[in-house]
Short mmCIF file of C-alpha atoms in Angstrom, two decimals:
data_model
loop_
_atom_site.label_atom_id
_atom_site.label_comp_id
_atom_site.label_asym_id
_atom_site.label_seq_id
_atom_site.Cartn_x
_atom_site.Cartn_y
_atom_site.Cartn_z
CA MET D 1 -51.18 -67.42 -65.96
CA SER D 2 -52.40 -63.88 -65.24
CA ASP D 3 -49.06 -62.82 -63.76
CA PRO D 4 -47.52 -59.89 -65.71
CA MET D 5 -44.17 -61.72 -65.57
CA LEU D 6 -45.46 -63.91 -68.41
CA ARG D 7 -45.03 -60.98 -70.77
CA GLU D 8 -41.30 -61.51 -70.57
CA LYS D 9 -40.09 -63.94 -73.22
CA LYS D 10 -37.74 -65.77 -70.88
CA PHE D 11 -40.68 -66.78 -68.66
CA LEU D 12 -43.43 -67.34 -71.25
CA LYS D 13 -41.73 -69.93 -73.44
CA PRO D 14 -40.79 -72.29 -70.58
CA VAL D 15 -44.31 -72.03 -69.11
CA LEU D 16 -45.95 -72.84 -72.46
CA HIS D 17 -43.59 -75.78 -72.89
CA ILE D 18 -44.51 -77.16 -69.46
CA LEU D 19 -48.25 -76.76 -70.10
CA GLU D 20 -47.95 -78.47 -73.48
CA GLU D 21 -46.13 -81.36 -71.80
CA LYS D 22 -48.71 -81.61 -69.02
CA SER D 23 -51.58 -81.61 -71.54
CA HIS D 24 -50.44 -85.21 -72.29
CA ASP D 25 -50.28 -86.25 -68.63
CA ARG D 26 -51.81 -89.59 -67.61
CA ASN D 27 -53.79 -87.83 -64.86
CA SER D 28 -56.94 -86.22 -66.28
CA ILE D 29 -56.96 -83.47 -63.64
CA VAL D 30 -53.43 -82.45 -64.66
CA ARG D 31 -54.52 -82.41 -68.33
CA GLN D 32 -57.53 -80.30 -67.40
CA MET D 33 -55.42 -77.76 -65.49
CA ALA D 34 -52.88 -77.58 -68.34
CA VAL D 35 -55.62 -76.77 -70.83
CA ARG D 36 -57.09 -74.17 -68.48
CA GLY D 37 -53.68 -72.56 -68.13
CA LEU D 38 -53.22 -72.34 -71.88
CA GLY D 39 -56.61 -70.65 -72.23
CA ASN D 40 -55.73 -68.16 -69.51
CA LEU D 41 -52.83 -66.89 -71.59
CA VAL D 42 -55.37 -64.32 -72.82
CA TYR D 43 -55.18 -62.72 -69.35
CA GLY D 44 -51.47 -62.98 -68.65
CA ALA D 45 -50.00 -62.07 -72.02
CA PRO D 46 -52.78 -61.13 -74.47
CA GLU D 47 -50.34 -59.37 -76.78
CA LYS D 48 -48.46 -62.68 -77.18
CA LEU D 49 -51.57 -64.63 -78.12
CA LYS D 50 -51.39 -64.21 -81.88
CA LYS D 51 -47.73 -65.17 -81.93
CA HIS D 52 -48.53 -68.51 -80.28
CA LYS D 53 -52.00 -69.04 -81.78
CA LYS D 54 -51.06 -72.08 -83.88
CA PHE D 55 -49.33 -73.74 -80.92
CA LEU D 56 -52.38 -73.12 -78.73
CA MET D 57 -55.00 -74.25 -81.24
CA VAL D 58 -53.25 -77.54 -81.97
CA ILE D 59 -53.19 -78.47 -78.26
CA LEU D 60 -56.72 -77.27 -77.51
CA ILE D 61 -58.29 -78.98 -80.54
CA ARG D 62 -56.57 -82.23 -79.58
CA ALA D 63 -57.96 -81.88 -76.06
CA LEU D 64 -61.48 -81.54 -77.53
CA SER D 65 -61.34 -85.24 -78.34
CA ASP D 66 -59.87 -86.43 -75.03
CA PRO D 67 -60.97 -90.09 -74.90
CA PHE D 68 -61.13 -90.42 -71.12
CA SER D 69 -62.40 -87.20 -69.55
CA SER D 70 -65.40 -85.01 -70.34
CA GLU D 71 -63.93 -82.48 -67.87
CA VAL D 72 -60.85 -82.07 -70.09
CA ILE D 73 -63.10 -81.63 -73.14
CA GLY D 74 -65.23 -79.04 -71.37
CA GLU D 75 -62.16 -77.17 -70.14
CA SER D 76 -60.78 -77.14 -73.66
CA MET D 77 -64.05 -75.72 -75.00
CA LYS D 78 -63.88 -72.87 -72.48
CA ALA D 79 -60.24 -72.23 -73.35
CA VAL D 80 -60.98 -72.20 -77.09
CA ALA D 81 -63.79 -69.71 -76.49
CA LYS D 82 -61.39 -67.37 -74.65
CA VAL D 83 -58.78 -67.62 -77.39
CA LEU D 84 -61.21 -67.19 -80.30
CA LYS D 85 -62.64 -64.01 -78.83
CA GLU D 86 -59.17 -62.47 -79.17
CA LEU D 87 -58.60 -63.59 -82.77
CA LYS D 88 -59.88 -62.77 -86.23
CA GLU D 89 -60.83 -65.22 -88.96
CA LYS D 90 -57.46 -64.90 -90.68
CA ASP D 91 -55.64 -65.73 -87.43
CA ILE D 92 -57.20 -69.18 -87.05
CA GLY D 93 -55.75 -70.60 -90.27
CA SER D 94 -56.31 -74.23 -91.19
CA SER D 95 -57.37 -74.98 -87.60
CA PHE D 96 -60.77 -73.53 -88.55
CA ARG D 97 -61.75 -76.69 -90.42
CA ASP D 98 -60.71 -79.13 -87.67
CA LEU D 99 -62.25 -76.98 -84.95
CA THR D 100 -65.61 -76.66 -86.70
CA GLN D 101 -65.91 -80.39 -87.32
CA GLU D 102 -64.89 -81.26 -83.77
CA ILE D 103 -67.41 -78.84 -82.26
CA ARG D 104 -70.29 -80.29 -84.27
CA THR D 105 -69.72 -83.75 -82.81
CA TYR D 106 -70.97 -82.47 -79.42
CA PHE D 107 -74.31 -81.00 -80.54
CA ASP D 108 -76.12 -84.17 -79.45
CA ASN D 109 -73.84 -85.14 -76.58
CA GLU D 110 -75.60 -86.42 -73.47
CA ASP D 111 -73.50 -84.12 -71.28
CA ASP D 112 -75.43 -80.84 -70.91
CA ALA D 113 -72.27 -78.76 -70.41
CA LEU D 114 -70.61 -80.10 -73.56
CA ARG D 115 -73.74 -79.42 -75.62
CA LEU D 116 -73.95 -75.90 -74.22
CA TRP D 117 -70.33 -75.06 -74.98
CA SER D 118 -70.49 -76.62 -78.44
CA PHE D 119 -73.32 -74.22 -79.32
CA VAL D 120 -71.42 -71.31 -77.78
CA LEU D 121 -68.32 -72.12 -79.85
CA PHE D 122 -70.29 -72.60 -83.07
CA GLY D 123 -71.84 -69.19 -82.48
CA ILE D 124 -68.40 -67.61 -81.96
CA LEU D 125 -67.23 -69.14 -85.25
CA ALA D 126 -70.32 -67.74 -86.97
CA ARG D 127 -69.39 -64.26 -85.74
CA LEU D 128 -65.76 -64.70 -86.81
CA THR D 129 -66.51 -66.00 -90.30
CA LYS D 130 -66.26 -63.21 -92.87
CA ARG D 131 -64.59 -64.19 -96.14
CA LYS D 132 -61.94 -66.90 -96.23
CA TRP D 133 -63.98 -69.61 -94.53
CA LYS D 134 -67.47 -68.37 -95.42
CA GLY D 135 -68.17 -71.07 -98.04
CA TYR D 136 -66.90 -73.84 -95.81
CA PHE D 137 -68.79 -72.64 -92.76
CA ALA D 138 -71.97 -72.23 -94.80
CA GLU D 139 -71.75 -75.92 -95.73
CA GLN D 140 -71.26 -76.84 -92.06
CA VAL D 141 -74.37 -74.84 -91.21
CA ARG D 142 -76.35 -76.63 -93.93
CA GLN D 143 -75.35 -79.92 -92.33
CA SER D 144 -76.20 -78.76 -88.81
CA TRP D 145 -79.13 -76.36 -89.01
CA VAL D 146 -81.84 -78.97 -88.37
CA THR D 147 -79.99 -80.09 -85.23
CA LEU D 148 -79.88 -76.48 -84.07
CA LEU D 149 -83.57 -76.04 -84.88
CA LEU D 150 -84.51 -79.06 -82.76
CA HIS D 151 -82.28 -78.07 -79.84
CA LEU D 152 -84.11 -74.77 -79.59
CA GLN D 153 -86.25 -76.96 -77.32
CA ASP D 154 -83.34 -78.74 -75.64
CA PRO D 155 -84.26 -80.51 -72.39
CA ASN D 156 -81.87 -78.18 -70.57
CA PRO D 157 -83.14 -74.54 -70.56
CA ARG D 158 -79.61 -73.05 -70.50
CA VAL D 159 -78.60 -75.11 -73.52
CA SER D 160 -81.78 -74.01 -75.29
CA VAL D 161 -80.91 -70.33 -74.72
CA GLU D 162 -77.40 -70.73 -76.14
CA CYS D 163 -78.74 -72.72 -79.09
CA ARG D 164 -81.26 -69.95 -79.86
CA ALA D 165 -78.46 -67.36 -80.07
CA THR D 166 -76.33 -69.63 -82.28
CA PHE D 167 -79.23 -70.59 -84.58
CA HIS D 168 -79.97 -66.89 -85.08
CA LEU D 169 -76.33 -66.25 -86.05
CA CYS D 170 -76.22 -69.23 -88.44
CA VAL D 171 -79.41 -68.70 -90.45
CA PRO D 172 -77.80 -66.02 -92.72
CA PHE D 173 -75.30 -68.66 -93.91
CA LEU D 174 -78.17 -70.54 -95.57
CA GLY D 175 -78.31 -67.67 -98.07
CA LEU D 176 -82.12 -67.39 -98.11
CA LYS D 177 -83.18 -63.79 -97.45
CA ARG D 178 -86.91 -64.39 -97.04
CA LEU D 179 -86.30 -67.31 -94.70
CA GLN D 180 -83.86 -65.19 -92.69
CA THR D 181 -86.45 -62.41 -92.37
CA ALA D 182 -89.07 -64.90 -91.17
CA VAL D 183 -86.69 -66.43 -88.60
CA ASN D 184 -85.70 -62.96 -87.36
CA GLU D 185 -89.34 -62.20 -86.61
CA HIS D 186 -89.38 -65.17 -84.25
CA LEU D 187 -85.93 -64.78 -82.67
CA ASP D 188 -85.31 -61.03 -82.47
CA GLY D 189 -85.64 -59.57 -78.99
CA THR D 190 -86.38 -61.51 -75.84
CA ALA D 191 -89.96 -62.55 -76.52
CA GLU D 192 -90.88 -66.13 -75.71
CA LEU D 193 -90.17 -68.42 -78.64
CA LYS D 194 -93.15 -70.19 -80.23
CA PRO D 195 -91.37 -73.20 -81.75
CA GLU D 196 -94.26 -74.72 -83.66
CA GLU D 197 -95.03 -71.44 -85.43
CA LEU D 198 -91.34 -71.09 -86.29
CA GLN D 199 -91.24 -74.62 -87.72
CA VAL D 200 -94.29 -74.06 -89.90
CA ASP D 201 -92.89 -70.75 -91.19
CA ILE D 202 -89.56 -72.40 -92.02
CA CYS D 203 -91.25 -75.22 -93.95
CA ARG D 204 -93.42 -72.76 -95.87
CA HIS D 205 -90.48 -70.60 -96.90
CA LEU D 206 -88.30 -73.56 -97.87
CA ALA D 207 -91.09 -74.92 -100.04
CA LYS D 208 -90.96 -71.65 -101.98
CA GLU D 209 -87.22 -70.94 -101.88
CA ASN D 210 -85.23 -74.16 -101.68
CA ALA D 211 -86.73 -77.63 -102.11
CA GLU D 212 -83.32 -79.25 -101.64
CA LEU D 213 -82.97 -77.78 -98.17
CA LEU D 214 -86.52 -78.88 -97.38
CA GLU D 215 -85.51 -82.42 -98.32
CA ASN D 216 -82.51 -82.09 -96.00
CA LEU D 217 -84.86 -81.05 -93.21
CA TYR D 218 -87.08 -84.08 -93.88
CA LYS D 219 -84.24 -86.62 -93.75
CA SER D 220 -82.57 -85.08 -90.72
CA THR D 221 -85.81 -84.81 -88.76
CA ILE D 222 -86.63 -88.50 -89.15
CA MET D 223 -83.22 -89.41 -87.71
CA TYR D 224 -84.23 -87.62 -84.49
CA PHE D 225 -87.30 -89.82 -84.08
CA PHE D 226 -84.82 -92.14 -82.35
CA SER D 227 -83.08 -89.54 -80.15
CA ARG D 228 -82.16 -90.54 -76.57
CA TRP D 229 -84.17 -87.55 -75.28
CA GLU D 230 -87.92 -87.83 -75.24
CA GLU D 231 -88.17 -84.02 -75.52
CA ILE D 232 -86.19 -84.02 -78.76
CA ARG D 233 -88.18 -86.98 -80.13
CA ALA D 234 -91.36 -85.04 -79.45
CA VAL D 235 -89.97 -81.90 -81.12
CA ALA D 236 -88.92 -83.95 -84.17
CA VAL D 237 -92.42 -85.39 -84.43
CA LYS D 238 -93.93 -81.89 -84.30
CA LEU D 239 -91.47 -80.72 -86.97
CA ALA D 240 -92.51 -83.65 -89.14
CA GLY D 241 -96.09 -82.53 -88.60
CA SER D 242 -95.17 -79.11 -90.00
CA TRP D 243 -94.61 -80.84 -93.32
CA HIS D 244 -98.28 -81.50 -93.57
CA TYR D 245 -99.28 -77.92 -92.96
CA PRO D 246 -100.97 -76.33 -96.00
CA GLY D 247 -98.45 -74.62 -98.27
CA THR D 248 -95.38 -76.70 -97.42
CA HIS D 249 -95.58 -78.84 -100.58
CA ARG D 250 -94.75 -81.99 -98.64
CA GLN D 251 -95.49 -84.31 -101.55
CA ALA D 252 -92.94 -82.64 -103.81
CA ALA D 253 -90.25 -83.18 -101.20
CA TYR D 254 -91.31 -86.79 -100.75
CA GLU D 255 -90.80 -87.39 -104.45
CA MET D 256 -87.27 -85.98 -104.20
CA ALA D 257 -86.32 -88.08 -101.18
CA GLU D 258 -84.38 -91.32 -101.56
CA PRO D 259 -86.26 -94.56 -100.87
CA GLY D 260 -86.62 -95.32 -97.16
CA PRO D 261 -89.13 -95.46 -94.35
CA SER D 262 -91.63 -92.62 -94.58
CA SER D 263 -92.38 -90.38 -91.63
CA ASP D 264 -95.95 -91.75 -91.56
CA VAL D 265 -94.71 -95.32 -90.95
CA THR D 266 -92.24 -94.19 -88.29
CA LEU D 267 -94.89 -92.09 -86.56
CA GLN D 268 -97.03 -95.20 -86.26
CA PHE D 269 -94.07 -96.83 -84.52
CA LEU D 270 -93.71 -93.85 -82.16
CA LYS D 271 -97.28 -94.32 -80.97
CA LYS D 272 -95.71 -97.09 -78.87
CA ASP D 273 -92.81 -94.92 -77.65
CA PRO D 274 -91.81 -95.45 -73.95
CA SER D 275 -92.65 -91.78 -73.35
CA PRO D 276 -96.36 -90.93 -73.02
CA SER D 277 -95.67 -87.38 -74.24
CA VAL D 278 -94.09 -88.71 -77.47
CA GLN D 279 -97.01 -91.12 -77.93
CA LEU D 280 -99.45 -88.25 -77.57
CA VAL D 281 -97.63 -85.98 -80.04
CA ALA D 282 -97.28 -88.81 -82.58
CA THR D 283 -100.99 -89.57 -82.31
CA GLU D 284 -101.95 -85.90 -82.73
CA VAL D 285 -99.73 -85.51 -85.80
CA LEU D 286 -101.10 -88.69 -87.36
CA ASN D 287 -104.65 -87.49 -86.72
CA ASP D 288 -103.79 -84.27 -88.55
CA ILE D 289 -102.22 -86.18 -91.43
CA CYS D 290 -105.00 -88.72 -91.78
CA PRO D 291 -108.23 -87.14 -90.50
CA GLY D 292 -111.08 -89.60 -90.37
CA ARG D 293 -108.82 -92.57 -91.03
CA VAL D 294 -108.43 -95.44 -88.58
CA LEU D 295 -104.82 -95.23 -87.40
CA GLY D 296 -102.81 -98.36 -87.98
CA GLU D 297 -104.49 -99.17 -91.30
#
């Protein structure tokens, strides 16, 4: 696919047709190689990329939901990343919506590589988004930002690094200047991240700037109490503990929330978590919430 011959129309069209056909092959390795070849068009005929962008995006987005092979999905993510880096927001067209939604489905995937590339792609979309899709992407960020916040402490260090970069790019889409300034103080540069301080700062600023988003944080965090990863469960418990830090106006957010199990009740349940580290964090948070009270009452 990097051969200069591809720049000739008589060669390029037949090759693209073959790769499109092979992207449906029954053999997953053939599908994977077809997707890789389509992504490598950026090397062989970069000037032809925009002409065939719709053709490429349709095939690659379909491959993102391959039902039988995580290798095909991962290859498609890498190919999409190559293609997007050569395009502008206006070039992506209606594929932007489908692509964004498909990427988000992999944020909590058990495959480390798929999580990593989903964060990479979401970050690329954040860089690309300027005007046409800004409102839509901002809504996607609002639905995803708590997931990104938690995966700053992903069990896989490489995934955590990519998530940090993407979270930094996405915070401006929340439209809260003071919150953005506070987050920048934590994420600018290469200094070691102090997650608990970041969480407390975020809760404090949301209490002052946007109670609705604070409610969103509350509901989303509780969902992660049941994550498959003990590290993420522990992070979610610590984030819930940030609610009780002075100045976060936790009670006001509680009153806004729809009826359901409170974090206090669920934290009691997590004291019996299979993971000793989660048990310890849950106990510490409950001790902070209810000092002097006998836990379990």
